[in-house]
Amino acid sequence: MKISIDLDGTLWAHMDFFRNFMKAIQLQNHKVGILTGHNLENKQHDIDKMIANRFPIPDFYYGKETDQDKATNGAYFKARKIKEENIDIHFDDNDYDNPETYRLVQQLGIQEKIFKVPHKGRGIQSE
């Protein structure tokens, strides 16, 4: 399987769970990585922060690459990556329960691949 995890509101808000989850998934020879609305330029910073918080190194990292991606709701970018990269399951808080993101997830046809993570706060924030 190929499993992706959002950062803000998801991995950072539930660090103990996702730290253990990533380790267990990798031990089973599945791929687990990051699919985030962060710009691709933040990749090394985000991975360094994960390592500092005792996460395993992700198998992949997908962040927004183009100006168009950066200018739109992250659901468009994530839907494209889920389809292009054959991601089986994606964990996300849907932009802190943003109704527009929920609508787009339905419209873009990726709702069956998204496991909705309960919103419990923002956790560690990007800098």
Short mmCIF file of N, CA and C in Angstrom, two decimals, residues 7-127:
data_model
loop_
_atom_site.label_atom_id
_atom_site.label_comp_id
_atom_site.label_asym_id
_atom_site.label_seq_id
_atom_site.Cartn_x
_atom_site.Cartn_y
_atom_site.Cartn_z
N LEU A 7 0.37 17.28 6.95
CA LEU A 7 1.15 17.76 8.10
C LEU A 7 0.30 18.56 9.09
N ASP A 8 -0.05 19.79 8.71
CA ASP A 8 -0.74 20.69 9.65
C ASP A 8 -2.14 20.18 9.97
N GLY A 9 -2.45 20.10 11.25
CA GLY A 9 -3.76 19.64 11.69
C GLY A 9 -3.91 18.14 11.67
N THR A 10 -2.91 17.43 11.16
CA THR A 10 -2.99 15.97 11.06
C THR A 10 -1.77 15.36 11.76
N LEU A 11 -0.65 15.22 11.06
CA LEU A 11 0.54 14.63 11.66
C LEU A 11 0.98 15.43 12.89
N TRP A 12 1.06 16.76 12.77
CA TRP A 12 1.52 17.57 13.90
C TRP A 12 0.51 17.59 15.05
N ALA A 13 -0.75 17.41 14.77
CA ALA A 13 -1.78 17.43 15.83
C ALA A 13 -1.92 16.08 16.52
N HIS A 14 -1.42 15.02 15.92
CA HIS A 14 -1.54 13.67 16.47
C HIS A 14 -0.18 12.96 16.35
N MET A 15 0.84 13.59 16.90
CA MET A 15 2.21 13.11 16.67
C MET A 15 2.46 11.69 17.19
N ASP A 16 2.03 11.36 18.39
CA ASP A 16 2.30 10.02 18.92
C ASP A 16 1.69 8.95 18.02
N PHE A 17 0.43 9.16 17.63
CA PHE A 17 -0.23 8.18 16.77
C PHE A 17 0.51 8.02 15.44
N PHE A 18 0.77 9.13 14.74
CA PHE A 18 1.38 9.02 13.42
C PHE A 18 2.84 8.59 13.46
N ARG A 19 3.55 8.91 14.53
CA ARG A 19 4.93 8.42 14.67
C ARG A 19 4.91 6.89 14.71
N ASN A 20 4.08 6.32 15.58
CA ASN A 20 3.98 4.87 15.70
C ASN A 20 3.39 4.23 14.45
N PHE A 21 2.41 4.89 13.85
CA PHE A 21 1.79 4.39 12.63
C PHE A 21 2.80 4.29 11.50
N MET A 22 3.58 5.35 11.30
CA MET A 22 4.58 5.33 10.22
C MET A 22 5.59 4.21 10.42
N LYS A 23 6.06 4.04 11.64
CA LYS A 23 7.03 2.97 11.91
C LYS A 23 6.43 1.60 11.60
N ALA A 24 5.19 1.38 12.03
CA ALA A 24 4.54 0.09 11.81
C ALA A 24 4.30 -0.17 10.33
N ILE A 25 3.88 0.84 9.60
CA ILE A 25 3.62 0.69 8.16
C ILE A 25 4.92 0.37 7.42
N GLN A 26 5.99 1.09 7.75
CA GLN A 26 7.27 0.82 7.09
C GLN A 26 7.81 -0.57 7.42
N LEU A 27 7.59 -1.02 8.65
CA LEU A 27 8.03 -2.38 9.01
C LEU A 27 7.33 -3.45 8.19
N GLN A 28 6.12 -3.14 7.72
CA GLN A 28 5.35 -4.08 6.90
C GLN A 28 5.65 -3.90 5.40
N ASN A 29 6.68 -3.12 5.09
CA ASN A 29 7.12 -2.87 3.71
C ASN A 29 6.11 -2.12 2.85
N HIS A 30 5.27 -1.32 3.50
CA HIS A 30 4.38 -0.42 2.77
C HIS A 30 5.08 0.94 2.70
N LYS A 31 4.64 1.78 1.80
CA LYS A 31 5.20 3.12 1.65
C LYS A 31 4.30 4.11 2.39
N VAL A 32 4.92 4.97 3.19
CA VAL A 32 4.19 6.01 3.90
C VAL A 32 4.98 7.30 3.82
N GLY A 33 4.27 8.37 3.48
CA GLY A 33 4.96 9.64 3.32
C GLY A 33 4.03 10.82 3.52
N ILE A 34 4.46 11.95 3.03
CA ILE A 34 3.79 13.22 3.28
C ILE A 34 3.16 13.75 2.00
N LEU A 35 1.90 14.18 2.12
CA LEU A 35 1.20 14.92 1.07
C LEU A 35 0.64 16.15 1.76
N THR A 36 1.26 17.30 1.49
CA THR A 36 0.96 18.51 2.24
C THR A 36 0.69 19.68 1.32
N GLY A 37 -0.01 20.65 1.85
CA GLY A 37 -0.22 21.90 1.14
C GLY A 37 0.98 22.83 1.23
N HIS A 38 2.03 22.42 1.93
CA HIS A 38 3.25 23.23 2.00
C HIS A 38 3.89 23.27 0.62
N ASN A 39 4.60 24.34 0.36
CA ASN A 39 5.34 24.45 -0.89
C ASN A 39 6.50 23.46 -0.88
N LEU A 40 6.85 22.95 -2.04
CA LEU A 40 7.93 21.97 -2.15
C LEU A 40 9.24 22.49 -1.57
N GLU A 41 9.42 23.82 -1.61
CA GLU A 41 10.64 24.40 -1.04
C GLU A 41 10.79 24.12 0.46
N ASN A 42 9.69 23.77 1.13
CA ASN A 42 9.72 23.49 2.57
C ASN A 42 10.10 22.05 2.90
N LYS A 43 10.34 21.24 1.88
CA LYS A 43 10.56 19.81 2.09
C LYS A 43 11.63 19.52 3.14
N GLN A 44 12.82 20.04 2.97
CA GLN A 44 13.90 19.70 3.91
C GLN A 44 13.58 20.19 5.32
N HIS A 45 13.02 21.39 5.42
CA HIS A 45 12.64 21.92 6.73
C HIS A 45 11.62 21.00 7.41
N ASP A 46 10.60 20.57 6.66
CA ASP A 46 9.57 19.70 7.22
C ASP A 46 10.15 18.35 7.63
N ILE A 47 11.01 17.78 6.80
CA ILE A 47 11.61 16.48 7.15
C ILE A 47 12.54 16.62 8.35
N ASP A 48 13.31 17.69 8.40
CA ASP A 48 14.17 17.93 9.57
C ASP A 48 13.33 18.04 10.85
N LYS A 49 12.18 18.71 10.76
CA LYS A 49 11.30 18.84 11.92
C LYS A 49 10.73 17.48 12.32
N MET A 50 10.40 16.65 11.33
CA MET A 50 9.93 15.30 11.64
C MET A 50 11.01 14.51 12.37
N ILE A 51 12.23 14.56 11.86
CA ILE A 51 13.34 13.82 12.49
C ILE A 51 13.58 14.33 13.92
N ALA A 52 13.52 15.64 14.10
CA ALA A 52 13.70 16.21 15.44
C ALA A 52 12.60 15.75 16.40
N ASN A 53 11.45 15.39 15.86
CA ASN A 53 10.34 14.90 16.68
C ASN A 53 10.23 13.37 16.64
N ARG A 54 11.34 12.71 16.27
CA ARG A 54 11.50 11.26 16.32
C ARG A 54 10.60 10.48 15.34
N PHE A 55 10.23 11.10 14.23
CA PHE A 55 9.51 10.39 13.18
C PHE A 55 10.52 9.67 12.30
N PRO A 56 10.11 8.55 11.69
CA PRO A 56 10.99 7.94 10.69
C PRO A 56 11.03 8.83 9.44
N ILE A 57 12.03 8.67 8.64
CA ILE A 57 12.12 9.42 7.39
C ILE A 57 10.99 8.93 6.47
N PRO A 58 10.20 9.85 5.93
CA PRO A 58 9.11 9.42 5.04
C PRO A 58 9.64 8.84 3.74
N ASP A 59 8.88 7.92 3.16
CA ASP A 59 9.28 7.31 1.89
C ASP A 59 9.12 8.28 0.72
N PHE A 60 8.27 9.28 0.88
CA PHE A 60 8.07 10.29 -0.16
C PHE A 60 7.55 11.57 0.49
N TYR A 61 7.66 12.66 -0.24
CA TYR A 61 7.17 13.97 0.21
C TYR A 61 6.64 14.69 -1.03
N TYR A 62 5.35 15.01 -1.02
CA TYR A 62 4.75 15.78 -2.10
C TYR A 62 4.24 17.10 -1.53
N GLY A 63 4.78 18.18 -2.04
CA GLY A 63 4.34 19.52 -1.69
C GLY A 63 4.00 20.28 -2.96
N LYS A 64 3.32 21.40 -2.79
CA LYS A 64 2.90 22.20 -3.95
C LYS A 64 4.12 22.65 -4.74
N GLU A 65 4.04 22.48 -6.06
CA GLU A 65 5.18 22.78 -6.93
C GLU A 65 4.97 23.99 -7.81
N THR A 66 3.79 24.16 -8.36
CA THR A 66 3.56 25.19 -9.36
C THR A 66 2.86 26.41 -8.76
N ASP A 67 2.95 27.52 -9.47
CA ASP A 67 2.25 28.73 -9.03
C ASP A 67 0.74 28.49 -8.96
N GLN A 68 0.21 27.72 -9.90
CA GLN A 68 -1.21 27.41 -9.89
C GLN A 68 -1.58 26.62 -8.63
N ASP A 69 -0.76 25.61 -8.28
CA ASP A 69 -1.00 24.85 -7.05
C ASP A 69 -1.01 25.77 -5.84
N LYS A 70 -0.05 26.68 -5.80
CA LYS A 70 0.10 27.56 -4.64
C LYS A 70 -1.06 28.55 -4.52
N ALA A 71 -1.73 28.85 -5.62
CA ALA A 71 -2.78 29.86 -5.63
C ALA A 71 -4.18 29.29 -5.36
N THR A 72 -4.31 27.97 -5.28
CA THR A 72 -5.64 27.38 -5.13
C THR A 72 -5.75 26.58 -3.84
N ASN A 73 -6.97 26.22 -3.51
CA ASN A 73 -7.23 25.35 -2.36
C ASN A 73 -6.41 24.08 -2.53
N GLY A 74 -5.78 23.64 -1.46
CA GLY A 74 -4.91 22.46 -1.50
C GLY A 74 -5.60 21.19 -1.94
N ALA A 75 -6.93 21.14 -1.89
CA ALA A 75 -7.64 19.93 -2.31
C ALA A 75 -7.39 19.63 -3.78
N TYR A 76 -7.23 20.64 -4.61
CA TYR A 76 -6.94 20.41 -6.03
C TYR A 76 -5.60 19.70 -6.19
N PHE A 77 -4.58 20.24 -5.53
CA PHE A 77 -3.24 19.65 -5.60
C PHE A 77 -3.24 18.23 -5.04
N LYS A 78 -3.87 18.05 -3.88
CA LYS A 78 -3.86 16.73 -3.25
C LYS A 78 -4.62 15.71 -4.09
N ALA A 79 -5.74 16.11 -4.67
CA ALA A 79 -6.50 15.19 -5.53
C ALA A 79 -5.65 14.73 -6.70
N ARG A 80 -4.96 15.66 -7.33
CA ARG A 80 -4.11 15.32 -8.47
C ARG A 80 -3.01 14.34 -8.05
N LYS A 81 -2.35 14.63 -6.92
CA LYS A 81 -1.26 13.77 -6.46
C LYS A 81 -1.77 12.39 -6.04
N ILE A 82 -2.91 12.34 -5.38
CA ILE A 82 -3.49 11.04 -4.98
C ILE A 82 -3.71 10.18 -6.22
N LYS A 83 -4.21 10.79 -7.28
CA LYS A 83 -4.46 10.04 -8.52
C LYS A 83 -3.15 9.72 -9.25
N GLU A 84 -2.28 10.71 -9.45
CA GLU A 84 -1.03 10.50 -10.19
C GLU A 84 -0.10 9.50 -9.51
N GLU A 85 -0.04 9.56 -8.20
CA GLU A 85 0.93 8.75 -7.45
C GLU A 85 0.34 7.45 -6.91
N ASN A 86 -0.91 7.17 -7.29
CA ASN A 86 -1.59 5.94 -6.86
C ASN A 86 -1.56 5.74 -5.35
N ILE A 87 -1.93 6.80 -4.64
CA ILE A 87 -2.00 6.73 -3.18
C ILE A 87 -3.29 6.00 -2.80
N ASP A 88 -3.16 5.01 -1.95
CA ASP A 88 -4.31 4.20 -1.54
C ASP A 88 -5.14 4.86 -0.45
N ILE A 89 -4.46 5.45 0.53
CA ILE A 89 -5.14 6.09 1.66
C ILE A 89 -4.41 7.38 1.98
N HIS A 90 -5.17 8.43 2.23
CA HIS A 90 -4.59 9.71 2.64
C HIS A 90 -5.27 10.15 3.93
N PHE A 91 -4.46 10.49 4.94
CA PHE A 91 -4.96 11.00 6.21
C PHE A 91 -4.92 12.52 6.17
N ASP A 92 -6.06 13.17 6.45
CA ASP A 92 -6.13 14.63 6.35
C ASP A 92 -7.22 15.16 7.26
N ASP A 93 -7.03 16.39 7.74
CA ASP A 93 -8.06 17.05 8.55
C ASP A 93 -8.93 17.96 7.70
N ASN A 94 -8.70 17.97 6.39
CA ASN A 94 -9.44 18.81 5.45
C ASN A 94 -9.36 20.28 5.83
N ASP A 95 -8.14 20.77 5.95
CA ASP A 95 -7.88 22.19 6.24
C ASP A 95 -8.65 22.68 7.46
N TYR A 96 -8.47 21.98 8.56
CA TYR A 96 -9.13 22.35 9.81
C TYR A 96 -10.64 22.42 9.64
N ASP A 97 -11.20 21.41 8.94
CA ASP A 97 -12.64 21.28 8.73
C ASP A 97 -13.23 22.38 7.86
N ASN A 98 -12.48 22.85 6.89
CA ASN A 98 -12.94 23.88 5.96
C ASN A 98 -14.06 23.32 5.06
N PRO A 99 -15.26 23.91 5.09
CA PRO A 99 -16.37 23.40 4.27
C PRO A 99 -16.06 23.40 2.77
N GLU A 100 -15.30 24.37 2.30
CA GLU A 100 -14.92 24.42 0.88
C GLU A 100 -14.05 23.23 0.52
N THR A 101 -13.15 22.85 1.40
CA THR A 101 -12.30 21.69 1.14
C THR A 101 -13.14 20.42 1.10
N TYR A 102 -14.09 20.28 2.02
CA TYR A 102 -14.98 19.11 1.99
C TYR A 102 -15.71 19.03 0.65
N ARG A 103 -16.23 20.16 0.18
CA ARG A 103 -16.96 20.20 -1.09
C ARG A 103 -16.04 19.77 -2.24
N LEU A 104 -14.82 20.29 -2.26
CA LEU A 104 -13.88 19.95 -3.33
C LEU A 104 -13.48 18.48 -3.29
N VAL A 105 -13.28 17.93 -2.12
CA VAL A 105 -12.93 16.52 -1.99
C VAL A 105 -14.01 15.66 -2.63
N GLN A 106 -15.27 16.00 -2.37
CA GLN A 106 -16.39 15.28 -2.99
C GLN A 106 -16.38 15.49 -4.51
N GLN A 107 -16.29 16.74 -4.93
CA GLN A 107 -16.34 17.10 -6.35
C GLN A 107 -15.20 16.45 -7.14
N LEU A 108 -14.02 16.38 -6.55
CA LEU A 108 -12.86 15.85 -7.25
C LEU A 108 -12.76 14.32 -7.19
N GLY A 109 -13.69 13.70 -6.47
CA GLY A 109 -13.78 12.25 -6.48
C GLY A 109 -12.70 11.52 -5.71
N ILE A 110 -12.22 12.12 -4.64
CA ILE A 110 -11.19 11.43 -3.84
C ILE A 110 -11.67 11.07 -2.44
N GLN A 111 -12.95 11.30 -2.16
CA GLN A 111 -13.45 11.08 -0.80
C GLN A 111 -13.24 9.65 -0.31
N GLU A 112 -13.26 8.66 -1.21
CA GLU A 112 -13.09 7.27 -0.78
C GLU A 112 -11.65 6.95 -0.39
N LYS A 113 -10.71 7.83 -0.72
CA LYS A 113 -9.31 7.60 -0.39
C LYS A 113 -8.87 8.38 0.85
N ILE A 114 -9.72 9.26 1.35
CA ILE A 114 -9.33 10.12 2.46
C ILE A 114 -9.91 9.60 3.76
N PHE A 115 -9.01 9.39 4.72
CA PHE A 115 -9.43 9.08 6.07
C PHE A 115 -9.43 10.39 6.83
N LYS A 116 -10.60 10.84 7.25
CA LYS A 116 -10.74 12.12 7.93
C LYS A 116 -10.22 12.01 9.35
N VAL A 117 -9.21 12.81 9.65
CA VAL A 117 -8.60 12.85 10.98
C VAL A 117 -9.37 13.86 11.82
N PRO A 118 -9.77 13.49 13.03
CA PRO A 118 -10.50 14.42 13.88
C PRO A 118 -9.70 15.68 14.17
N HIS A 119 -10.37 16.77 14.10
CA HIS A 119 -9.73 18.06 14.37
C HIS A 119 -9.57 18.21 15.88
N LYS A 120 -8.34 18.44 16.32
CA LYS A 120 -8.11 18.64 17.75
C LYS A 120 -7.17 19.81 18.01
N GLY A 121 -6.98 20.64 17.05
CA GLY A 121 -6.06 21.74 17.21
C GLY A 121 -4.96 21.66 16.18
N ARG A 122 -4.14 22.65 16.16
CA ARG A 122 -3.15 22.75 15.10
C ARG A 122 -1.83 22.06 15.42
N GLY A 123 -1.54 21.73 16.66
CA GLY A 123 -0.27 21.09 16.98
C GLY A 123 0.89 22.01 16.63
N ILE A 124 2.01 21.44 16.22
CA ILE A 124 3.18 22.23 15.81
C ILE A 124 2.84 22.90 14.50
N GLN A 125 3.18 24.13 14.36
CA GLN A 125 2.91 24.84 13.12
C GLN A 125 4.18 25.00 12.29
N SER A 126 3.98 25.14 10.99
CA SER A 126 5.10 25.43 10.12
C SER A 126 5.59 26.84 10.40
N GLU A 127 6.82 27.04 10.06
CA GLU A 127 7.39 28.36 10.30
C GLU A 127 7.58 29.10 9.01
#
